Every structure is written in C-alpha cells, then in structure tokens.
mmCIF file with all atom_site columns, C-alpha atoms and ligand atoms in Angstrom:
data_model
loop_
_atom_site.group_PDB
_atom_site.id
_atom_site.type_symbol
_atom_site.label_atom_id
_atom_site.label_alt_id
_atom_site.label_comp_id
_atom_site.label_asym_id
_atom_site.label_entity_id
_atom_site.label_seq_id
_atom_site.pdbx_PDB_ins_code
_atom_site.Cartn_x
_atom_site.Cartn_y
_atom_site.Cartn_z
_atom_site.occupancy
_atom_site.B_iso_or_equiv
_atom_site.pdbx_formal_charge
_atom_site.auth_seq_id
_atom_site.auth_comp_id
_atom_site.auth_asym_id
_atom_site.auth_atom_id
_atom_site.pdbx_PDB_model_num
ATOM   1   C CA  . UNK A 1 1   ? 28.548 -105.337 -75.750 1.00 96.00 ? 108 UNK A CA  1
ATOM   2   C CA  . UNK A 1 2   ? 28.204 -103.194 -72.836 1.00 98.00 ? 109 UNK A CA  1
ATOM   3   C CA  . UNK A 1 3   ? 27.463 -105.413 -69.725 1.00 98.00 ? 110 UNK A CA  1
ATOM   4   C CA  . UNK A 1 4   ? 26.939 -102.469 -67.166 1.00 98.00 ? 111 UNK A CA  1
ATOM   5   C CA  . UNK A 1 5   ? 27.228 -98.675  -66.574 1.00 98.00 ? 112 UNK A CA  1
ATOM   6   C CA  . UNK A 1 6   ? 27.829 -96.953  -63.022 1.00 98.00 ? 113 UNK A CA  1
ATOM   7   C CA  . UNK A 1 7   ? 28.213 -93.276  -61.935 1.00 98.00 ? 114 UNK A CA  1
ATOM   8   C CA  . UNK A 1 8   ? 29.158 -91.868  -58.462 1.00 98.00 ? 115 UNK A CA  1
ATOM   9   C CA  . UNK A 1 9   ? 29.554 -88.316  -57.103 1.00 98.00 ? 116 UNK A CA  1
ATOM   10  C CA  . UNK A 1 10  ? 31.336 -87.599  -53.609 1.00 98.00 ? 117 UNK A CA  1
ATOM   11  C CA  . UNK A 1 11  ? 31.813 -84.328  -51.680 1.00 98.00 ? 118 UNK A CA  1
ATOM   12  C CA  . UNK A 1 12  ? 35.356 -83.432  -51.082 1.00 98.00 ? 119 UNK A CA  1
ATOM   13  C CA  . UNK A 1 13  ? 34.649 -81.797  -47.584 1.00 98.00 ? 120 UNK A CA  1
ATOM   14  C CA  . UNK A 1 14  ? 33.108 -85.046  -46.404 1.00 98.00 ? 121 UNK A CA  1
ATOM   15  C CA  . UNK A 1 15  ? 36.080 -87.094  -47.753 1.00 98.00 ? 122 UNK A CA  1
ATOM   16  C CA  . UNK A 1 16  ? 38.628 -84.605  -46.082 1.00 98.00 ? 123 UNK A CA  1
ATOM   17  C CA  . UNK A 1 17  ? 36.815 -84.751  -42.842 1.00 98.00 ? 124 UNK A CA  1
ATOM   18  C CA  . UNK A 1 18  ? 36.949 -88.573  -42.748 1.00 98.00 ? 125 UNK A CA  1
ATOM   19  C CA  . UNK A 1 19  ? 40.417 -88.831  -43.849 1.00 97.00 ? 126 UNK A CA  1
ATOM   20  C CA  . UNK A 1 20  ? 41.742 -86.203  -41.453 1.00 96.00 ? 127 UNK A CA  1
ATOM   21  C CA  . UNK A 1 21  ? 39.719 -87.900  -38.478 1.00 96.00 ? 128 UNK A CA  1
ATOM   22  C CA  . UNK A 1 22  ? 41.372 -91.318  -38.947 1.00 95.00 ? 129 UNK A CA  1
ATOM   23  C CA  . UNK A 1 23  ? 43.822 -92.807  -41.439 1.00 94.00 ? 130 UNK A CA  1
ATOM   24  C CA  . UNK A 1 24  ? 41.854 -96.140  -41.329 1.00 97.00 ? 131 UNK A CA  1
ATOM   25  C CA  . UNK A 1 25  ? 39.490 -94.314  -43.817 1.00 98.00 ? 132 UNK A CA  1
ATOM   26  C CA  . UNK A 1 26  ? 41.910 -94.155  -46.528 1.00 98.00 ? 133 UNK A CA  1
ATOM   27  C CA  . UNK A 1 27  ? 43.374 -97.684  -45.577 1.00 98.00 ? 134 UNK A CA  1
ATOM   28  C CA  . UNK A 1 28  ? 39.856 -99.141  -46.131 1.00 98.00 ? 135 UNK A CA  1
ATOM   29  C CA  . UNK A 1 29  ? 39.526 -97.441  -49.447 1.00 98.00 ? 136 UNK A CA  1
ATOM   30  C CA  . UNK A 1 30  ? 42.809 -97.321  -51.307 1.00 98.00 ? 137 UNK A CA  1
ATOM   31  C CA  . UNK A 1 31  ? 44.938 -100.375 -52.222 1.00 98.00 ? 138 UNK A CA  1
ATOM   32  C CA  . UNK A 1 32  ? 48.730 -100.377 -51.136 1.00 97.00 ? 139 UNK A CA  1
ATOM   33  C CA  . UNK A 1 33  ? 49.727 -99.098  -54.554 1.00 97.00 ? 140 UNK A CA  1
ATOM   34  C CA  . UNK A 1 34  ? 46.956 -96.371  -54.400 1.00 98.00 ? 141 UNK A CA  1
ATOM   35  C CA  . UNK A 1 35  ? 48.176 -95.502  -50.929 1.00 98.00 ? 142 UNK A CA  1
ATOM   36  C CA  . UNK A 1 36  ? 51.749 -95.114  -52.139 1.00 97.00 ? 143 UNK A CA  1
ATOM   37  C CA  . UNK A 1 37  ? 50.615 -92.586  -54.732 1.00 97.00 ? 144 UNK A CA  1
ATOM   38  C CA  . UNK A 1 38  ? 48.437 -90.967  -52.237 1.00 98.00 ? 145 UNK A CA  1
ATOM   39  C CA  . UNK A 1 39  ? 51.212 -90.421  -49.940 1.00 97.00 ? 146 UNK A CA  1
ATOM   40  C CA  . UNK A 1 40  ? 53.420 -88.568  -52.240 1.00 97.00 ? 147 UNK A CA  1
ATOM   41  C CA  . UNK A 1 41  ? 50.749 -85.913  -52.812 1.00 97.00 ? 148 UNK A CA  1
ATOM   42  C CA  . UNK A 1 42  ? 50.260 -82.921  -51.037 1.00 94.00 ? 149 UNK A CA  1
ATOM   43  C CA  . UNK A 1 43  ? 47.289 -81.133  -49.314 1.00 90.00 ? 150 UNK A CA  1
ATOM   44  C CA  . UNK A 1 44  ? 44.118 -80.621  -51.558 1.00 94.00 ? 151 UNK A CA  1
ATOM   45  C CA  . UNK A 1 45  ? 45.494 -83.113  -54.197 1.00 97.00 ? 152 UNK A CA  1
ATOM   46  C CA  . UNK A 1 46  ? 45.374 -85.802  -51.585 1.00 98.00 ? 153 UNK A CA  1
ATOM   47  C CA  . UNK A 1 47  ? 41.657 -85.403  -50.904 1.00 98.00 ? 154 UNK A CA  1
ATOM   48  C CA  . UNK A 1 48  ? 40.976 -84.994  -54.646 1.00 97.00 ? 155 UNK A CA  1
ATOM   49  C CA  . UNK A 1 49  ? 42.872 -88.297  -55.312 1.00 98.00 ? 156 UNK A CA  1
ATOM   50  C CA  . UNK A 1 50  ? 41.193 -90.090  -52.309 1.00 98.00 ? 157 UNK A CA  1
ATOM   51  C CA  . UNK A 1 51  ? 37.591 -88.897  -53.331 1.00 98.00 ? 158 UNK A CA  1
ATOM   52  C CA  . UNK A 1 52  ? 38.093 -89.696  -56.978 1.00 98.00 ? 159 UNK A CA  1
ATOM   53  C CA  . UNK A 1 53  ? 38.933 -93.330  -56.102 1.00 98.00 ? 160 UNK A CA  1
ATOM   54  C CA  . UNK A 1 54  ? 36.146 -93.648  -53.816 1.00 98.00 ? 161 UNK A CA  1
ATOM   55  C CA  . UNK A 1 55  ? 33.765 -92.462  -56.478 1.00 98.00 ? 162 UNK A CA  1
ATOM   56  C CA  . UNK A 1 56  ? 35.426 -94.831  -59.110 1.00 98.00 ? 163 UNK A CA  1
ATOM   57  C CA  . UNK A 1 57  ? 35.078 -97.681  -56.905 1.00 98.00 ? 164 UNK A CA  1
ATOM   58  C CA  . UNK A 1 58  ? 31.511 -97.043  -56.122 1.00 98.00 ? 165 UNK A CA  1
ATOM   59  C CA  . UNK A 1 59  ? 30.766 -96.405  -59.705 1.00 98.00 ? 166 UNK A CA  1
ATOM   60  C CA  . UNK A 1 60  ? 32.503 -99.802  -60.590 1.00 98.00 ? 167 UNK A CA  1
ATOM   61  C CA  . UNK A 1 61  ? 30.300 -101.826 -57.876 1.00 98.00 ? 168 UNK A CA  1
ATOM   62  C CA  . UNK A 1 62  ? 27.304 -100.173 -59.465 1.00 98.00 ? 169 UNK A CA  1
ATOM   63  C CA  . UNK A 1 63  ? 28.388 -101.230 -62.989 1.00 98.00 ? 170 UNK A CA  1
ATOM   64  C CA  . UNK A 1 64  ? 28.864 -104.713 -61.804 1.00 97.00 ? 171 UNK A CA  1
ATOM   65  C CA  . UNK A 1 65  ? 25.402 -104.452 -60.250 1.00 98.00 ? 172 UNK A CA  1
ATOM   66  C CA  . UNK A 1 66  ? 26.647 -105.650 -56.883 1.00 97.00 ? 173 UNK A CA  1
ATOM   67  C CA  . UNK A 1 67  ? 27.407 -102.437 -54.867 1.00 98.00 ? 174 UNK A CA  1
ATOM   68  C CA  . UNK A 1 68  ? 30.006 -102.487 -52.356 1.00 98.00 ? 175 UNK A CA  1
ATOM   69  C CA  . UNK A 1 69  ? 29.788 -105.554 -49.950 1.00 97.00 ? 176 UNK A CA  1
ATOM   70  C CA  . UNK A 1 70  ? 31.316 -108.982 -49.813 1.00 94.00 ? 177 UNK A CA  1
ATOM   71  C CA  . UNK A 1 71  ? 31.153 -109.743 -53.579 1.00 93.00 ? 178 UNK A CA  1
ATOM   72  C CA  . UNK A 1 72  ? 32.933 -106.487 -54.390 1.00 98.00 ? 179 UNK A CA  1
ATOM   73  C CA  . UNK A 1 73  ? 35.060 -104.575 -51.651 1.00 98.00 ? 180 UNK A CA  1
ATOM   74  C CA  . UNK A 1 74  ? 37.058 -101.335 -51.799 1.00 98.00 ? 181 UNK A CA  1
ATOM   75  C CA  . UNK A 1 75  ? 40.155 -103.202 -51.798 1.00 98.00 ? 182 UNK A CA  1
ATOM   76  C CA  . UNK A 1 76  ? 39.303 -105.675 -54.611 1.00 98.00 ? 183 UNK A CA  1
ATOM   77  C CA  . UNK A 1 77  ? 39.312 -102.673 -56.957 1.00 98.00 ? 184 UNK A CA  1
ATOM   78  C CA  . UNK A 1 78  ? 42.393 -100.735 -58.128 1.00 98.00 ? 185 UNK A CA  1
ATOM   79  C CA  . UNK A 1 79  ? 42.522 -97.853  -60.386 1.00 98.00 ? 186 UNK A CA  1
ATOM   80  C CA  . UNK A 1 80  ? 46.013 -97.209  -61.763 1.00 96.00 ? 187 UNK A CA  1
ATOM   81  C CA  . UNK A 1 81  ? 46.850 -94.401  -64.186 1.00 95.00 ? 188 UNK A CA  1
ATOM   82  C CA  . UNK A 1 82  ? 48.871 -95.264  -67.341 1.00 96.00 ? 189 UNK A CA  1
ATOM   83  C CA  . UNK A 1 83  ? 51.857 -93.187  -68.353 1.00 96.00 ? 190 UNK A CA  1
ATOM   84  C CA  . UNK A 1 84  ? 49.537 -90.765  -70.014 1.00 97.00 ? 191 UNK A CA  1
ATOM   85  C CA  . UNK A 1 85  ? 47.468 -90.246  -66.822 1.00 95.00 ? 192 UNK A CA  1
ATOM   86  C CA  . UNK A 1 86  ? 44.502 -92.409  -68.187 1.00 97.00 ? 193 UNK A CA  1
ATOM   87  C CA  . UNK A 1 87  ? 43.092 -94.315  -65.487 1.00 97.00 ? 194 UNK A CA  1
ATOM   88  C CA  . UNK A 1 88  ? 42.827 -98.125  -65.800 1.00 97.00 ? 195 UNK A CA  1
ATOM   89  C CA  . UNK A 1 89  ? 40.778 -100.513 -63.610 1.00 98.00 ? 196 UNK A CA  1
ATOM   90  C CA  . UNK A 1 90  ? 41.910 -103.763 -61.834 1.00 98.00 ? 197 UNK A CA  1
ATOM   91  C CA  . UNK A 1 91  ? 39.498 -106.129 -60.068 1.00 98.00 ? 198 UNK A CA  1
ATOM   92  C CA  . UNK A 1 92  ? 41.468 -108.562 -57.856 1.00 97.00 ? 199 UNK A CA  1
ATOM   93  C CA  . UNK A 1 93  ? 44.638 -107.739 -59.596 1.00 96.00 ? 200 UNK A CA  1
ATOM   94  C CA  . UNK A 1 94  ? 43.230 -108.567 -62.947 1.00 97.00 ? 201 UNK A CA  1
ATOM   95  C CA  . UNK A 1 95  ? 42.594 -105.918 -65.825 1.00 98.00 ? 202 UNK A CA  1
ATOM   96  C CA  . UNK A 1 96  ? 38.966 -105.054 -66.259 1.00 98.00 ? 203 UNK A CA  1
ATOM   97  C CA  . UNK A 1 97  ? 37.412 -105.179 -69.714 1.00 98.00 ? 204 UNK A CA  1
ATOM   98  C CA  . UNK A 1 98  ? 35.856 -101.697 -69.513 1.00 98.00 ? 205 UNK A CA  1
ATOM   99  C CA  . UNK A 1 99  ? 36.359 -97.781  -69.316 1.00 98.00 ? 206 UNK A CA  1
ATOM   100 C CA  . UNK A 1 100 ? 36.643 -95.456  -66.479 1.00 98.00 ? 207 UNK A CA  1
ATOM   101 C CA  . UNK A 1 101 ? 36.543 -91.599  -66.230 1.00 98.00 ? 208 UNK A CA  1
ATOM   102 C CA  . UNK A 1 102 ? 37.106 -89.507  -63.151 1.00 98.00 ? 209 UNK A CA  1
ATOM   103 C CA  . UNK A 1 103 ? 36.642 -85.851  -62.410 1.00 98.00 ? 210 UNK A CA  1
ATOM   104 C CA  . UNK A 1 104 ? 36.953 -83.159  -59.782 1.00 97.00 ? 211 UNK A CA  1
ATOM   105 C CA  . UNK A 1 105 ? 35.967 -79.834  -59.057 1.00 97.00 ? 212 UNK A CA  1
ATOM   106 C CA  . UNK A 1 106 ? 36.502 -77.481  -56.099 1.00 95.00 ? 213 UNK A CA  1
ATOM   107 C CA  . UNK A 1 107 ? 33.717 -79.200  -54.423 1.00 97.00 ? 214 UNK A CA  1
ATOM   108 C CA  . UNK A 1 108 ? 33.104 -82.697  -55.485 1.00 98.00 ? 215 UNK A CA  1
ATOM   109 C CA  . UNK A 1 109 ? 34.714 -85.831  -57.280 1.00 98.00 ? 216 UNK A CA  1
ATOM   110 C CA  . UNK A 1 110 ? 32.843 -87.843  -59.732 1.00 98.00 ? 217 UNK A CA  1
ATOM   111 C CA  . UNK A 1 111 ? 33.550 -91.155  -61.850 1.00 98.00 ? 218 UNK A CA  1
ATOM   112 C CA  . UNK A 1 112 ? 31.812 -93.164  -64.464 1.00 98.00 ? 219 UNK A CA  1
ATOM   113 C CA  . UNK A 1 113 ? 32.520 -96.621  -65.452 1.00 98.00 ? 220 UNK A CA  1
ATOM   114 C CA  . UNK A 1 114 ? 31.344 -98.861  -68.446 1.00 98.00 ? 221 UNK A CA  1
ATOM   115 C CA  . UNK A 1 115 ? 31.816 -102.463 -68.171 1.00 98.00 ? 222 UNK A CA  1
ATOM   116 C CA  . UNK A 1 116 ? 32.191 -104.658 -71.385 1.00 98.00 ? 223 UNK A CA  1
ATOM   117 C CA  . UNK A 1 117 ? 31.346 -108.306 -71.633 1.00 95.00 ? 224 UNK A CA  1
ATOM   118 C CA  . UNK A 1 118 ? 34.310 -110.473 -71.629 1.00 79.00 ? 225 UNK A CA  1
HETATM 119 C C1  . COA B 2 .   ? 25.735 -99.044  -54.509 1.00 88.07 ? 154 COA B C1  1
HETATM 120 C C2  . COA B 2 .   ? 26.357 -98.373  -53.623 1.00 88.07 ? 154 COA B C2  1
HETATM 121 C C3  . COA B 2 .   ? 27.737 -98.147  -54.062 1.00 88.07 ? 154 COA B C3  1
HETATM 122 C C4  . COA B 2 .   ? 25.493 -97.102  -53.154 1.00 88.07 ? 154 COA B C4  1
HETATM 123 O O1  . COA B 2 .   ? 26.328 -96.014  -53.062 1.00 88.07 ? 154 COA B O1  1
HETATM 124 P P1  . COA B 2 .   ? 25.608 -94.768  -51.968 1.00 88.07 ? 154 COA B P1  1
HETATM 125 O O2  . COA B 2 .   ? 26.774 -93.799  -51.877 1.00 88.07 ? 154 COA B O2  1
HETATM 126 O O3  . COA B 2 .   ? 24.927 -95.037  -50.775 1.00 88.07 ? 154 COA B O3  1
HETATM 127 O O4  . COA B 2 .   ? 24.599 -94.211  -52.914 1.00 88.07 ? 154 COA B O4  1
HETATM 128 P P2  . COA B 2 .   ? 24.451 -93.291  -54.322 1.00 88.07 ? 154 COA B P2  1
HETATM 129 O O5  . COA B 2 .   ? 23.604 -92.216  -54.092 1.00 88.07 ? 154 COA B O5  1
HETATM 130 O O6  . COA B 2 .   ? 25.976 -92.998  -55.000 1.00 88.07 ? 154 COA B O6  1
HETATM 131 O O7  . COA B 2 .   ? 23.870 -94.370  -55.097 1.00 88.07 ? 154 COA B O7  1
HETATM 132 C C5  . COA B 2 .   ? 22.640 -94.811  -55.027 1.00 88.07 ? 154 COA B C5  1
HETATM 133 C C6  . COA B 2 .   ? 21.988 -95.518  -56.298 1.00 88.07 ? 154 COA B C6  1
HETATM 134 O O8  . COA B 2 .   ? 22.666 -96.642  -56.377 1.00 88.07 ? 154 COA B O8  1
HETATM 135 C C7  . COA B 2 .   ? 22.054 -97.421  -57.100 1.00 88.07 ? 154 COA B C7  1
HETATM 136 N N1  . COA B 2 .   ? 22.179 -98.848  -56.920 1.00 88.07 ? 154 COA B N1  1
HETATM 137 C C8  . COA B 2 .   ? 21.897 -99.416  -55.634 1.00 88.07 ? 154 COA B C8  1
HETATM 138 N N2  . COA B 2 .   ? 22.249 -100.701 -55.645 1.00 88.07 ? 154 COA B N2  1
HETATM 139 C C9  . COA B 2 .   ? 22.835 -100.970 -56.751 1.00 88.07 ? 154 COA B C9  1
HETATM 140 C C10 . COA B 2 .   ? 23.546 -102.200 -57.373 1.00 88.07 ? 154 COA B C10 1
HETATM 141 N N3  . COA B 2 .   ? 23.608 -103.317 -56.601 1.00 88.07 ? 154 COA B N3  1
HETATM 142 N N4  . COA B 2 .   ? 24.136 -102.210 -58.466 1.00 88.07 ? 154 COA B N4  1
HETATM 143 C C11 . COA B 2 .   ? 23.883 -100.848 -59.379 1.00 88.07 ? 154 COA B C11 1
HETATM 144 N N5  . COA B 2 .   ? 23.429 -99.602  -58.608 1.00 88.07 ? 154 COA B N5  1
HETATM 145 C C12 . COA B 2 .   ? 22.860 -99.739  -57.527 1.00 88.07 ? 154 COA B C12 1
HETATM 146 C C13 . COA B 2 .   ? 20.339 -97.101  -57.147 1.00 88.07 ? 154 COA B C13 1
HETATM 147 O O9  . COA B 2 .   ? 19.973 -96.652  -58.220 1.00 88.07 ? 154 COA B O9  1
HETATM 148 C C14 . COA B 2 .   ? 20.583 -96.299  -56.044 1.00 88.07 ? 154 COA B C14 1
HETATM 149 O O10 . COA B 2 .   ? 19.664 -94.920  -56.228 1.00 88.07 ? 154 COA B O10 1
HETATM 150 P P3  . COA B 2 .   ? 18.013 -95.379  -55.858 1.00 88.07 ? 154 COA B P3  1
HETATM 151 O O11 . COA B 2 .   ? 17.967 -96.020  -54.624 1.00 88.07 ? 154 COA B O11 1
HETATM 152 O O12 . COA B 2 .   ? 17.283 -93.839  -55.795 1.00 88.07 ? 154 COA B O12 1
HETATM 153 O O13 . COA B 2 .   ? 17.439 -96.125  -57.059 1.00 88.07 ? 154 COA B O13 1
HETATM 154 C C15 . COA B 2 .   ? 26.440 -99.163  -52.158 1.00 88.07 ? 154 COA B C15 1
HETATM 155 O O14 . COA B 2 .   ? 27.064 -100.373 -52.348 1.00 88.07 ? 154 COA B O14 1
HETATM 156 C C16 . COA B 2 .   ? 27.008 -98.561  -50.847 1.00 88.07 ? 154 COA B C16 1
HETATM 157 O O15 . COA B 2 .   ? 26.230 -97.976  -50.144 1.00 88.07 ? 154 COA B O15 1
HETATM 158 N N6  . COA B 2 .   ? 28.403 -98.372  -50.722 1.00 88.07 ? 154 COA B N6  1
HETATM 159 C C17 . COA B 2 .   ? 28.771 -97.733  -49.644 1.00 88.07 ? 154 COA B C17 1
HETATM 160 C C18 . COA B 2 .   ? 29.933 -98.539  -49.103 1.00 88.07 ? 154 COA B C18 1
HETATM 161 C C19 . COA B 2 .   ? 30.463 -97.784  -47.937 1.00 88.07 ? 154 COA B C19 1
HETATM 162 O O16 . COA B 2 .   ? 31.198 -98.652  -47.007 1.00 88.07 ? 154 COA B O16 1
HETATM 163 N N7  . COA B 2 .   ? 30.441 -96.465  -47.671 1.00 88.07 ? 154 COA B N7  1
HETATM 164 C C20 . COA B 2 .   ? 30.944 -95.875  -46.521 1.00 88.07 ? 154 COA B C20 1
HETATM 165 C C21 . COA B 2 .   ? 32.373 -95.379  -46.579 1.00 88.07 ? 154 COA B C21 1
HETATM 166 S S1  . COA B 2 .   ? 32.589 -94.513  -45.104 1.00 88.07 ? 154 COA B S1  1
#
C-alpha cells in the first residue's frame, strides 16, 4: 500500500546562486557520499545534481508528512544511484521502501517520491 507521495520543484538559478555564494549550502544538503559525487562533476552538471538532490529530499520529506525539520533533516536523507543510474533512497543509512524519480531542464529540477508501507 502507498503510505505517502511527495513532489518538489527547484529553480536551478537559485541553487547555483546559493552554491556559488557559500560552500556551506551544499554541505547542508548533500551527504558525504553525495558530496564526493558532486565534486567529480563539472559546471552546470553540479548545479543540476545539487538541485535534483534538494528537490528529492524535499519531496521525500513531504511523502513522509513531516517536511524538512528536526524529524527529517537534509543529511538524514541520501539518494544514491544504482549502477544503471536509477536513484535509490536511504533514510538514516537504511534503504527506504519506496520510489523516487528526478528530472532536470535548463531552468528547473524536480523530484517525485512514493513511499510504501513497511
Ligand atoms: C514541506 C517543505 C519541504 C516545503 O517546502 P517549500 O519549498 O517551502 O514549499 P513547496 O512550495 O515546495 O511546498 C509547499 C507545499 O508543501 C506541502 N506541505 C507542507 N507541509 C507538509 C508536510 N508536513 N508534509 C507534506 N506536505 C507538506 C503543502 O501542500 C504546501 O503547499 P500549501 O501550503 O499551498 O498547501 C518544508 O519542510 C520546507 O520548507 N523545507 C525547506 C527547508 C529549508 O531549510 N530550506 C532552505 C534551504 S536554503
């Protein structure tokens, strides 16, 4: 049974601006594994990746019904790609029973999360 759904969309220009201003922004959003992946990317792909993870984590928090806060921080959530490229969700290092999809265009990134009952 579906337990919750969440959707989020983020403007790339806003994320690029915040990321350029201070590296603390990406450190607040990305886990250490995600940061390592980000550091290997170049230019626009970095912004896409960061914005996609930001949207994914907000979408996950909405699917849980908590939003981002004490119960569910950005760093509690990890989105790691399988070898095929398909993203998979982890919460506090445990695999999450659910589904995630991320997309980007020239201007925005968006993500959808569906959580299943355990
Ligand atoms: C829920 C959350 C993710 C909303 O994100 P947001 O980007 O402010 O707002 P969005 O436009 O994406 O989403 C708003 C909608 O989320 C939904 N929502 C709000 N709280 C929710 C919750 N606990 N569970 C599920 N959905 C929720 C509502 O439907 C809301 O729209 P409405 O008020 O018109 O009904 C919230 O926890 C949040 O504000 N996170 C931001 C955390 C942060 O630190 N951001 C700054 C980084 S620089």
